[in-house]
mmCIF file of C-alpha atoms in Angstrom:
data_model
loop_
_atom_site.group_PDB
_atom_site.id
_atom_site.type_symbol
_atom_site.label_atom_id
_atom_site.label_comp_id
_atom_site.label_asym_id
_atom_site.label_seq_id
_atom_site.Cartn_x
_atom_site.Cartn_y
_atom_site.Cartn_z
ATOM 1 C CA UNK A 1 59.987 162.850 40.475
ATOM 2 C CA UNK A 2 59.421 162.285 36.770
ATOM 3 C CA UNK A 3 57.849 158.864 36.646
ATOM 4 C CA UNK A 4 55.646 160.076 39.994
ATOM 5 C CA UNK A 5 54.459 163.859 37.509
ATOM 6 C CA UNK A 6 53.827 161.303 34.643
ATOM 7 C CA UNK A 7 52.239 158.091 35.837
ATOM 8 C CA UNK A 8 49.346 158.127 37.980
ATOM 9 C CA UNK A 9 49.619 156.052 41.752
ATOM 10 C CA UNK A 10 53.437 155.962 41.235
ATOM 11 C CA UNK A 11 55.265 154.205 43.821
ATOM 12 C CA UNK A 12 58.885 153.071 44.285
ATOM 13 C CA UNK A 13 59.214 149.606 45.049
ATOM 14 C CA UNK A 14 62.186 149.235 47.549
ATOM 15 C CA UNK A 15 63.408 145.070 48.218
ATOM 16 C CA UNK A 16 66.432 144.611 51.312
ATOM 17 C CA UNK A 17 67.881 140.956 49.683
ATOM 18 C CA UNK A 18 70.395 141.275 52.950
ATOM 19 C CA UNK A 19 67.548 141.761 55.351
ATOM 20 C CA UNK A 20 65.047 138.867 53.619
ATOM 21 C CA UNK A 21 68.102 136.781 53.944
ATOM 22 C CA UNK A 22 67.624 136.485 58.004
ATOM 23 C CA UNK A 23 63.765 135.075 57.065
ATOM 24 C CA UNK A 24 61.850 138.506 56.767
ATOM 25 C CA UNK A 25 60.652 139.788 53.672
ATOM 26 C CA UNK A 26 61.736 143.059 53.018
ATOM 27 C CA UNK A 27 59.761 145.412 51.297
ATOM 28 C CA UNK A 28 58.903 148.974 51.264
ATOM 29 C CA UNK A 29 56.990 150.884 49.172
ATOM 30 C CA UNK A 30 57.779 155.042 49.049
ATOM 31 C CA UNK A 31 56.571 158.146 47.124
ATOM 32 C CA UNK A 32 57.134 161.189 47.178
ATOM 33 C CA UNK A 33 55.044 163.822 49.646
ATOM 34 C CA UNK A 34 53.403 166.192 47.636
ATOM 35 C CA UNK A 35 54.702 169.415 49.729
ATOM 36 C CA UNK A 36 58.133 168.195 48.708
ATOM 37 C CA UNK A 37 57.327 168.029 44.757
ATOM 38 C CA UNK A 38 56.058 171.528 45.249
ATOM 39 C CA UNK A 39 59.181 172.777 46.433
ATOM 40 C CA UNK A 40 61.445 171.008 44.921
ATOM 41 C CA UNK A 41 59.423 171.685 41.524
ATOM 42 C CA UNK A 42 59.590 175.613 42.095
ATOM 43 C CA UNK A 43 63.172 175.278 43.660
ATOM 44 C CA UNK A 44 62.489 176.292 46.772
ATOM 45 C CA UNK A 45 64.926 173.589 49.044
ATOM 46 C CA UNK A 46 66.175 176.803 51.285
ATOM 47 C CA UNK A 47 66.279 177.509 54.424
ATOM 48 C CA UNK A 48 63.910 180.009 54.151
ATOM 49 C CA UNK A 49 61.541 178.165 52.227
ATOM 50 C CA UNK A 50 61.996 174.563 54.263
ATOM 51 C CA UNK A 51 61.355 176.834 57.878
ATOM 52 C CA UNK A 52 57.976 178.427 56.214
ATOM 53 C CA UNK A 53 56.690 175.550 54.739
ATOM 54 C CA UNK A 54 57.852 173.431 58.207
ATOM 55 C CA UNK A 55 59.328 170.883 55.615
ATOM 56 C CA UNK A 56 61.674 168.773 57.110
ATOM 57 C CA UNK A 57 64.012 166.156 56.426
ATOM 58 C CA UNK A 58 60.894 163.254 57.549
ATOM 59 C CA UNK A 59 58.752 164.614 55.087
ATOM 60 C CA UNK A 60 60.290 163.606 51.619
ATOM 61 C CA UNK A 61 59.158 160.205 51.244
ATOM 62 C CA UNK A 62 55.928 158.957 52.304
ATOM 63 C CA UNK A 63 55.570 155.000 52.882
ATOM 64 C CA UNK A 64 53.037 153.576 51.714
ATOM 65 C CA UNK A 65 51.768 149.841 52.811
ATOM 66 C CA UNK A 66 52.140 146.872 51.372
ATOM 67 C CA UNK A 67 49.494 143.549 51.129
ATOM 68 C CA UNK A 68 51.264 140.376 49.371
ATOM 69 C CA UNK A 69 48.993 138.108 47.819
ATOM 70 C CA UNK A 70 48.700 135.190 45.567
ATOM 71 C CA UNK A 71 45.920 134.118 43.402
ATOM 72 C CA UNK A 72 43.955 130.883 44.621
ATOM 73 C CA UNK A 73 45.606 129.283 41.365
ATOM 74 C CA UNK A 74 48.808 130.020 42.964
ATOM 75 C CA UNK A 75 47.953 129.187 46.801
ATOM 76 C CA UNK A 76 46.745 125.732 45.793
ATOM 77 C CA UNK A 77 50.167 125.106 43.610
ATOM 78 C CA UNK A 78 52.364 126.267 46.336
ATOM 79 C CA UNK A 79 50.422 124.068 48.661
ATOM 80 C CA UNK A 80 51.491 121.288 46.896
ATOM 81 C CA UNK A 81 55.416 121.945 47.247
ATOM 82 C CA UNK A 82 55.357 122.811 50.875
ATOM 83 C CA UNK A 83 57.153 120.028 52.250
ATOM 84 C CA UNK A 84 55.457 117.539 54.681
ATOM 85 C CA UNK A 85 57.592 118.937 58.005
ATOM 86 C CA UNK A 86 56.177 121.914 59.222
ATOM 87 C CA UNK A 87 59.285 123.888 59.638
ATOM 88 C CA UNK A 88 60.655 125.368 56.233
ATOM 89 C CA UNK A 89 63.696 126.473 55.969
ATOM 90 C CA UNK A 90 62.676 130.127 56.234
ATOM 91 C CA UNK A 91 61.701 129.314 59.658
ATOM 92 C CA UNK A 92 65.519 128.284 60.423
ATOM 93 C CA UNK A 93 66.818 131.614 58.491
ATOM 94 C CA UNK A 94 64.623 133.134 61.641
ATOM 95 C CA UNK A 95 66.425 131.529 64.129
ATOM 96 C CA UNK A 96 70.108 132.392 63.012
ATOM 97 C CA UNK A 97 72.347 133.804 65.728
ATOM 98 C CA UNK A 98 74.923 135.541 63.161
ATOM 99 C CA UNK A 99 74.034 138.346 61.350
ATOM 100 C CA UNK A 100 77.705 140.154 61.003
ATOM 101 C CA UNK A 101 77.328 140.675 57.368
ATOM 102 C CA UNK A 102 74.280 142.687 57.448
ATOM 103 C CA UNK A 103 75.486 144.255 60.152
ATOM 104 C CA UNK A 104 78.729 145.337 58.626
ATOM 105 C CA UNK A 105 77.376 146.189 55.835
ATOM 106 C CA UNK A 106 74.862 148.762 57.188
ATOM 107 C CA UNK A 107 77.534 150.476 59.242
ATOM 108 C CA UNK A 108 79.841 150.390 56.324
ATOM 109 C CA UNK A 109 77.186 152.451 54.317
ATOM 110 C CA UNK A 110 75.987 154.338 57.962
ATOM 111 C CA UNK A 111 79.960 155.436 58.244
ATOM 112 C CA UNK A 112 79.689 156.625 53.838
ATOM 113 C CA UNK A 113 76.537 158.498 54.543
ATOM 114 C CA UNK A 114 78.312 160.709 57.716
ATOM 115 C CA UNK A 115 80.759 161.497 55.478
ATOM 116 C CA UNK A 116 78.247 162.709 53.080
ATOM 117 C CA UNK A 117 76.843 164.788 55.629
ATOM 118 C CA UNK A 118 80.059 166.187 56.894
ATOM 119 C CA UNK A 119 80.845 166.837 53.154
ATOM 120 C CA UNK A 120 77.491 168.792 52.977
ATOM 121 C CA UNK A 121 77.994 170.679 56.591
ATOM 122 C CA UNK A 122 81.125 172.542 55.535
ATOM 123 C CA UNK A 123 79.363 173.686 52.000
ATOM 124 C CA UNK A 124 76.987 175.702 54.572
ATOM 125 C CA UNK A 125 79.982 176.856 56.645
ATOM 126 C CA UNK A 126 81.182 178.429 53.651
ATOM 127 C CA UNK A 127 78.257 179.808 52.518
ATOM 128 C CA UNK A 128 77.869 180.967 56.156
ATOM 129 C CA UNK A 129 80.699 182.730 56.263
ATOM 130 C CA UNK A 130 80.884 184.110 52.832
ATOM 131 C CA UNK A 131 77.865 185.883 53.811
ATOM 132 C CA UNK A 132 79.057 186.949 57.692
ATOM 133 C CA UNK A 133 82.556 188.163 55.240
ATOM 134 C CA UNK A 134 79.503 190.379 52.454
ATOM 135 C CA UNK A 135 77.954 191.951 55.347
ATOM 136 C CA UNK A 136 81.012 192.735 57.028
ATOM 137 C CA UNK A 137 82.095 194.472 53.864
ATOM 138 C CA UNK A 138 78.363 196.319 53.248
ATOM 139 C CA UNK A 139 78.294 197.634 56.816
ATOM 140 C CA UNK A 140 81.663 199.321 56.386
ATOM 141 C CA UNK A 141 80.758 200.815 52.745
ATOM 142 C CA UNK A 142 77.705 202.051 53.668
ATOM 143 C CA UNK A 143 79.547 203.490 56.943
ATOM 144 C CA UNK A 144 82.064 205.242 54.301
ATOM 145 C CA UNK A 145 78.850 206.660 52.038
ATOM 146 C CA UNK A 146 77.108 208.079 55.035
ATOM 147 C CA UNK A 147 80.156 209.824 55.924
ATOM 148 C CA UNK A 148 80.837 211.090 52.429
ATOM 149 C CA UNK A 149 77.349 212.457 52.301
ATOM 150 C CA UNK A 150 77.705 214.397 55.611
ATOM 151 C CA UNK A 151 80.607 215.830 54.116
ATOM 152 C CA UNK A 152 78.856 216.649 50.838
ATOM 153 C CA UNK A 153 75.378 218.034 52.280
ATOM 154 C CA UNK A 154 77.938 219.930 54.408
ATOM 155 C CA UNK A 155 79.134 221.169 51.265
ATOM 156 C CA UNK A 156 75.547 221.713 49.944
ATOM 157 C CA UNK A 157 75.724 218.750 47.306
ATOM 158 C CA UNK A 158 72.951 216.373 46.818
ATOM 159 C CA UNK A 159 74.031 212.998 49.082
ATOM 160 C CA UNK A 160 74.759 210.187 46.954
ATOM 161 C CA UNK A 161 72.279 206.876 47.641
ATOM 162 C CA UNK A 162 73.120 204.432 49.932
ATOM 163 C CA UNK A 163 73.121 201.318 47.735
ATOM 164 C CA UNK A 164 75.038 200.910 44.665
ATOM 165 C CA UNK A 165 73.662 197.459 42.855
ATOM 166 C CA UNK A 166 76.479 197.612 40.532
ATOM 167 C CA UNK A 167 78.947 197.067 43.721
ATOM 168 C CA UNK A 168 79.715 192.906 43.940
ATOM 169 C CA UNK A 169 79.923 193.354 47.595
ATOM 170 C CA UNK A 170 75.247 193.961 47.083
ATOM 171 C CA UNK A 171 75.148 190.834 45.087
ATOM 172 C CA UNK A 172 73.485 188.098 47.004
ATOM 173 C CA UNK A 173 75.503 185.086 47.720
ATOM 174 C CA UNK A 174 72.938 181.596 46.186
ATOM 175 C CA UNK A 175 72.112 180.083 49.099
ATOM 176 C CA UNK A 176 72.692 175.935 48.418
ATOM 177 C CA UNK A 177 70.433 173.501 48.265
ATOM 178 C CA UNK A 178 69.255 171.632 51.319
ATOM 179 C CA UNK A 179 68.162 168.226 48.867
ATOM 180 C CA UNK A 180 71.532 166.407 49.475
ATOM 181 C CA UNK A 181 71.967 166.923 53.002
ATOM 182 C CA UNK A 182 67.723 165.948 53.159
ATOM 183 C CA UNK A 183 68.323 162.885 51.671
ATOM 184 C CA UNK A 184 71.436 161.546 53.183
ATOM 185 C CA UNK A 185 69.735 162.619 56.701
ATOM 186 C CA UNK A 186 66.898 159.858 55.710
ATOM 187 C CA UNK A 187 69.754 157.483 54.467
ATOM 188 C CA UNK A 188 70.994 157.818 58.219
ATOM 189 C CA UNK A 189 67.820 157.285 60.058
ATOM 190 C CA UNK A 190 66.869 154.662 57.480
ATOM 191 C CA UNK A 191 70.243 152.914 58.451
ATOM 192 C CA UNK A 192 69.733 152.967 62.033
ATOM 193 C CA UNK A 193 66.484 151.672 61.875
ATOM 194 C CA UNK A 194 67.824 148.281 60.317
ATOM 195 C CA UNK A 195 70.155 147.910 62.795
ATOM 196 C CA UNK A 196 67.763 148.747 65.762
ATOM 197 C CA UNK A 197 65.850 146.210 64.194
ATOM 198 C CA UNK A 198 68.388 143.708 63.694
ATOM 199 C CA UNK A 199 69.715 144.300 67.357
ATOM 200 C CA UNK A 200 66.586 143.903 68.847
ATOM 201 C CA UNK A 201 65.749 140.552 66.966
ATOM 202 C CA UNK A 202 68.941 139.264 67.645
ATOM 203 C CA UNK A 203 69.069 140.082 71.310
ATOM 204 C CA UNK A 204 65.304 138.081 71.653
ATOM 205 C CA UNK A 205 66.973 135.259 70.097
ATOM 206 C CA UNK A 206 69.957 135.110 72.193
ATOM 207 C CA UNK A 207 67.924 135.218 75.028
ATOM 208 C CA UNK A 208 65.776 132.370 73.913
ATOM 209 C CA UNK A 209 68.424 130.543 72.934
ATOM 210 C CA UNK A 210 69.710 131.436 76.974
ATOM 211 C CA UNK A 211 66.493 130.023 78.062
ATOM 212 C CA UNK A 212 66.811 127.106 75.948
ATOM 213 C CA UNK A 213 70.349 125.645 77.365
ATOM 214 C CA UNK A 214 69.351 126.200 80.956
ATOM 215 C CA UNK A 215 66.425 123.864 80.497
#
């Protein structure tokens, strides 16, 4: 948030070393969505605020693309040290049938991040029924006052007002914020996506390989 308010066409530069390992270079590049600065800049992550502004959890990070490129300099030198076969070893990386590292790893962190989210479930159960518990207790005061002013304008007294802000059971309970739970829901999806993407690739190289031994 800082570096993207004080440098201009700020991007985060995200590299995957386990993924680039199985022969695919893995990078992202992310920033943040301007509708999420503005609310997270005026602390607005509520519910209320998230559900008027249609903000979800997809719109925090915006992904931007990315073009590699080398200078002709640098084309022609690389040239050079290719090697004279025309498979490179990055081409071998592709065709690797084990990928339980990466794997593991990813549902190691997938399995960290649901606990994260559990974590942050049960801090809105509380505040959800913290509040249910303060309106609870306001319905039966105010029941109590409206009976004590029947009785007193049966009296012919003035009725006393229905709200007393100096009561704790009137002060609003702080709602908390919706950022952690936001951004361990994109850790999830962002997760699943490497696996999906790892189970797919590995399943088309099974089959190939299938293919291969019954020729």
């Amino acid at each position: 948030m800082n570096y993207q308010e004080s440098i201009r066409r700020c991007v985060c530069i995200v590299y995957d070393p386990s993924r680039s390992s199985q022969g695919v270079l893995a990078l992202k590049a992310l920033k943040l969505t301007d509708s999420f600065m503005d609310l997270y800049r005026n602390n607005g992550l509520t519910g209320e605020k998230l559900r008027e502004k249609k903000l979800s959890w997809v719109d925090i990070f915006e992904e931007i693309p990315i073009k590699v490129s080398n200078s002709a300099l640098v084309s022609a030198f690389m040239k050079e040290l290719e090697p004279e076969s025309p498979v490179t070893q990055c081409d071998f990386d592709r065709l690797k049938l084990s990928t339980a590292p990466f794997m593991e790893r990813n549902l190691e962190f997938l399995i960290g991040c649901m606990d994260d989210l559990s974590s942050e479930q049960n801090k809105f159960q509380y505040y959800y029924r913290n509040l249910s518990r303060q309106q609870s207790q306001q319905q039966a005061w105010l029941q109590k006052r409206r009976q004590e002013n029947m009785a007193r304008k049966a009296a012919g007294e003035e009725p006393l007002p229905e709200e007393d802000p100096s009561n704790p059971i009137f002060k609003p309970i702080p709602e908390p914020s919706r950022l952690e739970g936001y951004l361990v829901t994109n850790q999830i999806s962002s997760y699943c996506n490497h696996i999906n993407g790892v189970a797919g690739q590995n399943f088309n190289r099974l089959y190939l390989m299938k293919a291969l031994h019954e020729d």
